[in-house]
Coordinates of N, CA and C in Angstrom, one line a residue:
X1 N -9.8 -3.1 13.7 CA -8.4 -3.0 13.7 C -7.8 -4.2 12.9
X2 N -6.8 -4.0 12.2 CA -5.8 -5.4 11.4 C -5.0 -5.7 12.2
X3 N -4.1 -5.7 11.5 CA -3.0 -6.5 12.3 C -1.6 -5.3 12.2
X4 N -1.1 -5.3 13.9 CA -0.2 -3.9 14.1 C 1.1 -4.9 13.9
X5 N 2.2 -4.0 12.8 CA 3.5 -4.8 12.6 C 4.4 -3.4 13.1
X6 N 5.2 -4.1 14.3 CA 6.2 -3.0 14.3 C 7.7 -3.2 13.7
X7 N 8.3 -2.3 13.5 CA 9.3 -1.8 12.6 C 10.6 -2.1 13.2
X8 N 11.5 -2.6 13.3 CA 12.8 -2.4 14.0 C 13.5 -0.9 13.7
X9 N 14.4 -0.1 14.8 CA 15.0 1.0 14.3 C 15.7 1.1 12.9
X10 N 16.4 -0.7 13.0 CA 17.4 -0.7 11.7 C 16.5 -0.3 10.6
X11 N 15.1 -1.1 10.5 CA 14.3 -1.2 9.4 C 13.5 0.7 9.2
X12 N 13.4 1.2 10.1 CA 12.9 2.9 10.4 C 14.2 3.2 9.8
X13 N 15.3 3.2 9.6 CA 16.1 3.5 9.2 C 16.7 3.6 7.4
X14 N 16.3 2.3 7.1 CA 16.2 2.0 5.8 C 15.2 3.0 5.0
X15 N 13.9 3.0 6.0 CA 12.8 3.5 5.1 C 13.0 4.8 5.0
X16 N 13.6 5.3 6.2 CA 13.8 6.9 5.9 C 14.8 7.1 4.6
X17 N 15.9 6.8 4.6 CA 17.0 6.9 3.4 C 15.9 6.4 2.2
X18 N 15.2 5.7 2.0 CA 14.8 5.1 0.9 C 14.0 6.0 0.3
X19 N 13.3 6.6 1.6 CA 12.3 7.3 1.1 C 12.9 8.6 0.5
X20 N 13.6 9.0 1.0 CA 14.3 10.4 0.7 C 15.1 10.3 -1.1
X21 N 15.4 9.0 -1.6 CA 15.7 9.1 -2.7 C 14.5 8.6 -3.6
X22 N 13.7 7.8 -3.1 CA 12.5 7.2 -3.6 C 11.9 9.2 -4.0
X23 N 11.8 10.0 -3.2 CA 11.5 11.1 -3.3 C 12.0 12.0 -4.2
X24 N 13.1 11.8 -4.4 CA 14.3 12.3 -5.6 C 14.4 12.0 -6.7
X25 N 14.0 10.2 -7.2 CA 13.9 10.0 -7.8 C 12.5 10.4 -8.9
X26 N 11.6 10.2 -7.7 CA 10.2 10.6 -8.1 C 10.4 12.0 -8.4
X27 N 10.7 12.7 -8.2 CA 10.1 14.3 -8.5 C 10.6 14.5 -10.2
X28 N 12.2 13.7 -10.0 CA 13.5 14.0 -11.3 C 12.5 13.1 -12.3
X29 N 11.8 12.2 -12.8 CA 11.1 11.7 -13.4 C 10.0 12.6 -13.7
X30 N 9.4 12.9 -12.7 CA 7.8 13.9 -13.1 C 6.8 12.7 -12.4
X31 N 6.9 12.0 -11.8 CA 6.0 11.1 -11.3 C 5.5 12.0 -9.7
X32 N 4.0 12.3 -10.1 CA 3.4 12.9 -8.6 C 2.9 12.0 -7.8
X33 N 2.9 12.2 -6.6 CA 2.0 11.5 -5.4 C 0.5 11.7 -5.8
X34 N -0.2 10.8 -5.4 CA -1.6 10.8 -5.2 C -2.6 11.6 -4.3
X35 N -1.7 13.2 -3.6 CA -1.7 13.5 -3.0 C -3.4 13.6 -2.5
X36 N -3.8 13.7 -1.7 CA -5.7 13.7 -1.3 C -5.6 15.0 -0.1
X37 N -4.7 15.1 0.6 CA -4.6 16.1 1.2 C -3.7 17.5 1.2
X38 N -2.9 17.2 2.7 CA -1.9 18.3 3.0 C -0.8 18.0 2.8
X39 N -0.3 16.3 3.0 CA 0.8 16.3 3.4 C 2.3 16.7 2.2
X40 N 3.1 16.9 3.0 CA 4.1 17.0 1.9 C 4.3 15.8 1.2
X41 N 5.5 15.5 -0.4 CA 5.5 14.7 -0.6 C 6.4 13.9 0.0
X42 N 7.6 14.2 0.5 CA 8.6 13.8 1.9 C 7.7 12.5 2.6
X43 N 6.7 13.5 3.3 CA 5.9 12.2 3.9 C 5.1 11.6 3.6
X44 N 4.7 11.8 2.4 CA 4.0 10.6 1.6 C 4.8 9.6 1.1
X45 N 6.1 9.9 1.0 CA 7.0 8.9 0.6 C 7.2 7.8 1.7
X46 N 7.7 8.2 2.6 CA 8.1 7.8 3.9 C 6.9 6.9 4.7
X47 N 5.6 7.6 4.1 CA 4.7 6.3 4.6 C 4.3 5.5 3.4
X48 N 4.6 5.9 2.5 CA 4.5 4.4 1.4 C 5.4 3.1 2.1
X49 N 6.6 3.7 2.0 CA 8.0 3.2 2.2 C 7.6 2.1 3.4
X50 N 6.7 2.5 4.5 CA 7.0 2.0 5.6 C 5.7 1.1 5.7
X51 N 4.7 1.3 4.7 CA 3.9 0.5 4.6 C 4.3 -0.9 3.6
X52 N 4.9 -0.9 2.9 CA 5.5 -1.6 2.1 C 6.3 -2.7 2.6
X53 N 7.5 -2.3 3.7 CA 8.2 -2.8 5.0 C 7.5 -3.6 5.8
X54 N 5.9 -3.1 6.1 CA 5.5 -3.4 7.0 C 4.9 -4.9 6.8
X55 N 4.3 -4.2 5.3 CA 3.8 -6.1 4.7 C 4.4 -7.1 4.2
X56 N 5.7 -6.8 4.2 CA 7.0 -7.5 4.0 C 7.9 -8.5 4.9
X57 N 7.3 -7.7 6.2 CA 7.9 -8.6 7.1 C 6.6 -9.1 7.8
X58 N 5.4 -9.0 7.7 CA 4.1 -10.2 7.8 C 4.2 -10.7 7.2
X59 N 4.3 -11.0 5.9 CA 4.3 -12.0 5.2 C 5.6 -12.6 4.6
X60 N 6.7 -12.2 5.0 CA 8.3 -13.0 5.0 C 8.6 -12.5 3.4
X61 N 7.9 -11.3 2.6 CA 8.1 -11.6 1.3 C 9.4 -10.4 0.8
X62 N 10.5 -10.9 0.1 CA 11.7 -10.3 0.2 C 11.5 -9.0 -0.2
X63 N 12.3 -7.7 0.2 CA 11.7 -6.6 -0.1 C 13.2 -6.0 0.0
X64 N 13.8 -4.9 -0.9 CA 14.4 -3.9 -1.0 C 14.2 -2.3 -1.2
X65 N 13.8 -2.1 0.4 CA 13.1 -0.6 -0.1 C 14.0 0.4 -0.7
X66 N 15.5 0.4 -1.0 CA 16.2 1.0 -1.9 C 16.4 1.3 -2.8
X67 N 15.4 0.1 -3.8 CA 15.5 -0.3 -4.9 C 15.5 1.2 -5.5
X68 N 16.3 1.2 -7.1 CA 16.2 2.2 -7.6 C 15.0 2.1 -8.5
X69 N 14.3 3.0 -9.6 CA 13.8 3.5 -10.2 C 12.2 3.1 -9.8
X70 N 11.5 3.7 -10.7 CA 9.9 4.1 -10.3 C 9.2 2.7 -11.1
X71 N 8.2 1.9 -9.7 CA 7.8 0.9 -10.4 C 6.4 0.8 -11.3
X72 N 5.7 -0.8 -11.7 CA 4.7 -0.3 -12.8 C 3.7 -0.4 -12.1
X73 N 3.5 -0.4 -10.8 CA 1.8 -0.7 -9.9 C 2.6 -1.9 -9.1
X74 N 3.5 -2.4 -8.9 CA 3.1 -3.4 -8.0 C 4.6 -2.9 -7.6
X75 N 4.6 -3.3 -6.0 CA 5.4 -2.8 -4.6 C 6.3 -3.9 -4.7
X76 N 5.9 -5.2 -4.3 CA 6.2 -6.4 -3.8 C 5.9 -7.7 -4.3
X77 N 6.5 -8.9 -4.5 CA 5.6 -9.9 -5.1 C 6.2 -11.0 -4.3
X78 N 5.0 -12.0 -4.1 CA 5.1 -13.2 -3.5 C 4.8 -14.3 -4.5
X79 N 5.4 -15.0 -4.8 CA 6.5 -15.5 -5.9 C 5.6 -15.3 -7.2
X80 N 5.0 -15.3 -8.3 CA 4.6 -14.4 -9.1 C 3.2 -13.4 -8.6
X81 N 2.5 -13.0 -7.6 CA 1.7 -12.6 -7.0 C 1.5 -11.1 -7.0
X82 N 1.6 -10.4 -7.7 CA 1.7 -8.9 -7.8 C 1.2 -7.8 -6.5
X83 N 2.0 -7.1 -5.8 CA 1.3 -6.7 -4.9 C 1.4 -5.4 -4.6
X84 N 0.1 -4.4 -4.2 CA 0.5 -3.3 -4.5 C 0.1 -2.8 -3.0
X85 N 0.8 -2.1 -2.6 CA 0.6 -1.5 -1.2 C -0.1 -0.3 -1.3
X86 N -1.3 0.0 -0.2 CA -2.0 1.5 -0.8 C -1.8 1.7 1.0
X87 N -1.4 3.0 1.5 CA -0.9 3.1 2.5 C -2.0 4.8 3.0
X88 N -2.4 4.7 4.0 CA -2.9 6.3 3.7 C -2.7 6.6 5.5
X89 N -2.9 8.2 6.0 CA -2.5 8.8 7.2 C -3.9 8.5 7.9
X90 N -4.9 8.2 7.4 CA -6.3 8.3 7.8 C -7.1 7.3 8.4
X91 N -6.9 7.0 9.6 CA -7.4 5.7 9.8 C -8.7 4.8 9.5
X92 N -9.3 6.0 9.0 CA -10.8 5.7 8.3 C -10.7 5.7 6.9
X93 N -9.2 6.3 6.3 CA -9.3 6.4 4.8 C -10.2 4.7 4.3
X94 N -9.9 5.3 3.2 CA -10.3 4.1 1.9 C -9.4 3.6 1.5
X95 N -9.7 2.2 0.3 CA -8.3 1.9 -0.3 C -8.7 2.9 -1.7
X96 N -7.4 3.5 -2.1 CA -7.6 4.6 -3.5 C -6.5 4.4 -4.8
X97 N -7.4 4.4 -5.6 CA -6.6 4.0 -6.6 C -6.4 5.4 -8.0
X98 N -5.5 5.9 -8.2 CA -6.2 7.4 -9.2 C -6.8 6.8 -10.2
X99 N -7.0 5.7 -10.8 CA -7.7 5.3 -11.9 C -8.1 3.7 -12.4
X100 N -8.7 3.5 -12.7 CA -8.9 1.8 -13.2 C -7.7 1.2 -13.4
X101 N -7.1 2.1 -14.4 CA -5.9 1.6 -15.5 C -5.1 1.8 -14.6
X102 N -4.8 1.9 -13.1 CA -3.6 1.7 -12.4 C -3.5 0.5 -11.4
X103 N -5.0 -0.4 -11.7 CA -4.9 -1.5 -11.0 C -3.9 -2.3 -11.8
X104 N -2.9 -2.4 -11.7 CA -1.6 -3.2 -12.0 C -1.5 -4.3 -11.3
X105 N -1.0 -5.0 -10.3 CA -1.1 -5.9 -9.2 C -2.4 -6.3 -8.9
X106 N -2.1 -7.6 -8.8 CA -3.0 -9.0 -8.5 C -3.7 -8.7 -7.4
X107 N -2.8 -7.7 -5.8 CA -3.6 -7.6 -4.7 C -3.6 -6.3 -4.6
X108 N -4.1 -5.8 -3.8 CA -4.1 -4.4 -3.0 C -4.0 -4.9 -1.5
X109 N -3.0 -4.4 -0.9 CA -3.4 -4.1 0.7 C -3.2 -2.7 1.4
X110 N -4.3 -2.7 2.1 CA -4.3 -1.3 2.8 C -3.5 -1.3 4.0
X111 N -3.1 -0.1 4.2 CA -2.1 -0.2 5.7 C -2.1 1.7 6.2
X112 N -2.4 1.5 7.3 CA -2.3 3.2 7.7 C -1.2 3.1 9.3
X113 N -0.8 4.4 9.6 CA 0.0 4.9 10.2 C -0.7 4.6 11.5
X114 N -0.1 4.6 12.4 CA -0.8 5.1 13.6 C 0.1 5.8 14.7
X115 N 0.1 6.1 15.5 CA 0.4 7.8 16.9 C 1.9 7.0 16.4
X116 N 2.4 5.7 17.0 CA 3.6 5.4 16.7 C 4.3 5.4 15.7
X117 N 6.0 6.2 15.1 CA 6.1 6.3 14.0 C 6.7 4.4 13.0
X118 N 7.0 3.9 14.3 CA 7.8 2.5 14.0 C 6.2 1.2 14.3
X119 N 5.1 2.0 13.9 CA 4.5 0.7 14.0 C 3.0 1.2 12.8
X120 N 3.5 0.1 12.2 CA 2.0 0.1 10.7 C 1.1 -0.6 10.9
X121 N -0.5 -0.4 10.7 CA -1.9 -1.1 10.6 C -2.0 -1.8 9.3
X122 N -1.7 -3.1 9.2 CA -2.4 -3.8 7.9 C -4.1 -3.6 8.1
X123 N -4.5 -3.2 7.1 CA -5.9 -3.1 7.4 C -6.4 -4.3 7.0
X124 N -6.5 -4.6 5.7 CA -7.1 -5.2 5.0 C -6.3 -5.5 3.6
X125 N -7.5 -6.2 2.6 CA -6.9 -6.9 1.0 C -7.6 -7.2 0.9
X126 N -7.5 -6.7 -0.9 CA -8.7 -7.3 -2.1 C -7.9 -7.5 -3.1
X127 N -8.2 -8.5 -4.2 CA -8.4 -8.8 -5.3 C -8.4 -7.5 -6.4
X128 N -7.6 -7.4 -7.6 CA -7.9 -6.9 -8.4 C -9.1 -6.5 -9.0
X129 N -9.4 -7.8 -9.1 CA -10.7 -8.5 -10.2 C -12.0 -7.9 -9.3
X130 N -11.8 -8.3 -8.0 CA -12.9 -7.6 -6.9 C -12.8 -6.1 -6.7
X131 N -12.1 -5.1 -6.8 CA -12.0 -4.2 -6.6 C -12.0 -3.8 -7.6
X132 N -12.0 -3.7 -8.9 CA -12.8 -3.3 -9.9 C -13.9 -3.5 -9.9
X133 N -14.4 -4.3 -9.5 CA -16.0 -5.0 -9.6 C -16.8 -4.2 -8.6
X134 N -15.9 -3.6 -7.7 CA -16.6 -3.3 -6.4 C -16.3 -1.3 -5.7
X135 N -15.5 -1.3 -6.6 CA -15.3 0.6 -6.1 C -16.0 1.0 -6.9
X136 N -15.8 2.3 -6.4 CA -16.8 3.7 -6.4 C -15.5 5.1 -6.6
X137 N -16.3 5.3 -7.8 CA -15.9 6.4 -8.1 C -16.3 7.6 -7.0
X138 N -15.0 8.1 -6.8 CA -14.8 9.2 -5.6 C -14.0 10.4 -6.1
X139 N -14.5 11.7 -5.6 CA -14.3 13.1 -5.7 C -14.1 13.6 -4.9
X140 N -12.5 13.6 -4.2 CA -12.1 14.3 -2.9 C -12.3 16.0 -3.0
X141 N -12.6 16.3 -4.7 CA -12.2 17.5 -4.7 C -11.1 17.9 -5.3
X142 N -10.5 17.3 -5.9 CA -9.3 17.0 -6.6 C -8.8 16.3 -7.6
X143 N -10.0 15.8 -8.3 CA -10.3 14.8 -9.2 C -11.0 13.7 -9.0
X144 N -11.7 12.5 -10.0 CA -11.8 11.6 -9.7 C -11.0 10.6 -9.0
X145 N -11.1 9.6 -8.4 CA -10.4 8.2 -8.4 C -11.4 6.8 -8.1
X146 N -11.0 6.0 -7.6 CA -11.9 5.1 -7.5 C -10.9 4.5 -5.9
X147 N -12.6 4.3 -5.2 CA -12.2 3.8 -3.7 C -12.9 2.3 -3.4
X148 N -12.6 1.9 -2.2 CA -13.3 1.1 -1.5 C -13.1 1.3 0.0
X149 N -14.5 0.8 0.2 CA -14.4 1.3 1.9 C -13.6 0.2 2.1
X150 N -13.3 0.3 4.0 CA -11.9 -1.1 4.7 C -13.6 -1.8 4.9
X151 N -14.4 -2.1 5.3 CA -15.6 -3.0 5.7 C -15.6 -3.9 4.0
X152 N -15.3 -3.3 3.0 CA -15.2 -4.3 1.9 C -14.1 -5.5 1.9
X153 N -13.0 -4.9 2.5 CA -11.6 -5.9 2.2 C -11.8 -7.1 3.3
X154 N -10.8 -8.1 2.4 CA -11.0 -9.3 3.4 C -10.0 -8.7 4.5
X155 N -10.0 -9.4 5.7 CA -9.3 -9.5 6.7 C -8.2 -10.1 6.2
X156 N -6.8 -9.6 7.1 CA -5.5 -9.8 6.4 C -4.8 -11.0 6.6
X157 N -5.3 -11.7 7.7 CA -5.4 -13.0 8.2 C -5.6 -14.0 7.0
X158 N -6.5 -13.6 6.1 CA -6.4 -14.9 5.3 C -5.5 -14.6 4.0
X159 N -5.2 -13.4 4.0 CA -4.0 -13.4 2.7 C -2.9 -14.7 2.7
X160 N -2.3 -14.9 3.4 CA -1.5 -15.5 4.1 C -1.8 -17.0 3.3
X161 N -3.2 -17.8 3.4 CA -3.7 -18.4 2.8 C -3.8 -18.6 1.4
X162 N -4.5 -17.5 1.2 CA -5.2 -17.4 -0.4 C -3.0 -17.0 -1.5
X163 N -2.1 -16.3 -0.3 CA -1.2 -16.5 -1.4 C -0.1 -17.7 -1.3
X164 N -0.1 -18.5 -0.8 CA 0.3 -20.0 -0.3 C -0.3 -20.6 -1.4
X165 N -1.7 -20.6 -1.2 CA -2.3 -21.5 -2.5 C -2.4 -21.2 -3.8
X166 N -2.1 -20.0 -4.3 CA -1.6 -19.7 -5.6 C -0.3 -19.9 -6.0
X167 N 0.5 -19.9 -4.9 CA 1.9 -20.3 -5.3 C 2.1 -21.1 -5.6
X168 N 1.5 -22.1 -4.8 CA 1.7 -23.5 -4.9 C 0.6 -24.5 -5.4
X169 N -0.1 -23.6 -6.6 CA -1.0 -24.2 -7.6 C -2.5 -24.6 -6.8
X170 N -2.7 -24.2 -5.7 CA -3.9 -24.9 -5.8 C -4.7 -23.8 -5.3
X171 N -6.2 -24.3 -5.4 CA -7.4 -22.9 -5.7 C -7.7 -23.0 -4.3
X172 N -7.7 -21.5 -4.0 CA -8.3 -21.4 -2.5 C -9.7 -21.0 -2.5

């Protein structure tokens, strides 16, 4: 288990509306979900949205889930730190990426849903550089992508650390 961040209503609130244009905006561009299953894209939106939220207020890092237009790989950043949120419904999922060339951002963190709608699982976090070095080409059946299991990511406990000390210039 990671670490459980719950949501305030106000903040369940935000994500929903955000998501709903985040979803609008996405479709009116041509930009698809990474879909791997069933779900609609509605709620694929709505748990990005709220995974994003979720590692935003663990780690104090300023977030506008409103924001307009479609970004380039990275969610959120802690002061130049690029961070890309991979969020899935599956509590065993993997972290997934549809391709090399979409590792954009410096980190990846995983985060999944759980029974409660106002409360997110940070799983884990890796390294760009490491998760290239370290996934596996995966075939849901739907194409390639590239995964890594959660037993590969560091614990989320030390993000916290490792982005403190690149902020503030020194090597962790």
């Amino acid at each position: 288990m990671g670490l459980l961040i719950k949501l305030t209503k106000a903040e369940l609130a935000q994500c929903k509306q955000a998501s709903s244009l985040r979803w609008q905006l996405a479709r009116a561009s041509g930009v698809v979900n990474q879909r791997r299953d069933h779900r609609t894209d509605d709620e694929i939106d709505y748990l990005g949205i709220r995974a994003e939220a979720a590692v935003a207020k663990a780690y104090g890092i300023p977030y506008t889930p409103s924001a307009l237009g479609i970004d380039e790989g990275v969610d959120l950043y802690a002061g130049d730190i690029g961070i890309d949120v991979k969020a899935t419904f599956h509590t065993e999922g993997r972290l997934l990426l549809k391709s090399k060339d979409a590792a954009k951002a410096d980190i990846f963190i995983m985060v999944t849903n759980t029974p409660e709608d106002d409360v997110m699982n940070l799983l884990g976090w890796t390294s760009r550089t490491r998760f290239l070095e370290q996934c596996q080409e995966t075939d849901f059946g739907k194409g390639v992508c590239f995964t890594m299991e959660q037993d590969q990511l560091y614990m989320v406990s030390s993000l916290w650390l490792h982005i403190t000390s690149k902020t503030m210039g020194v090597a962790a």
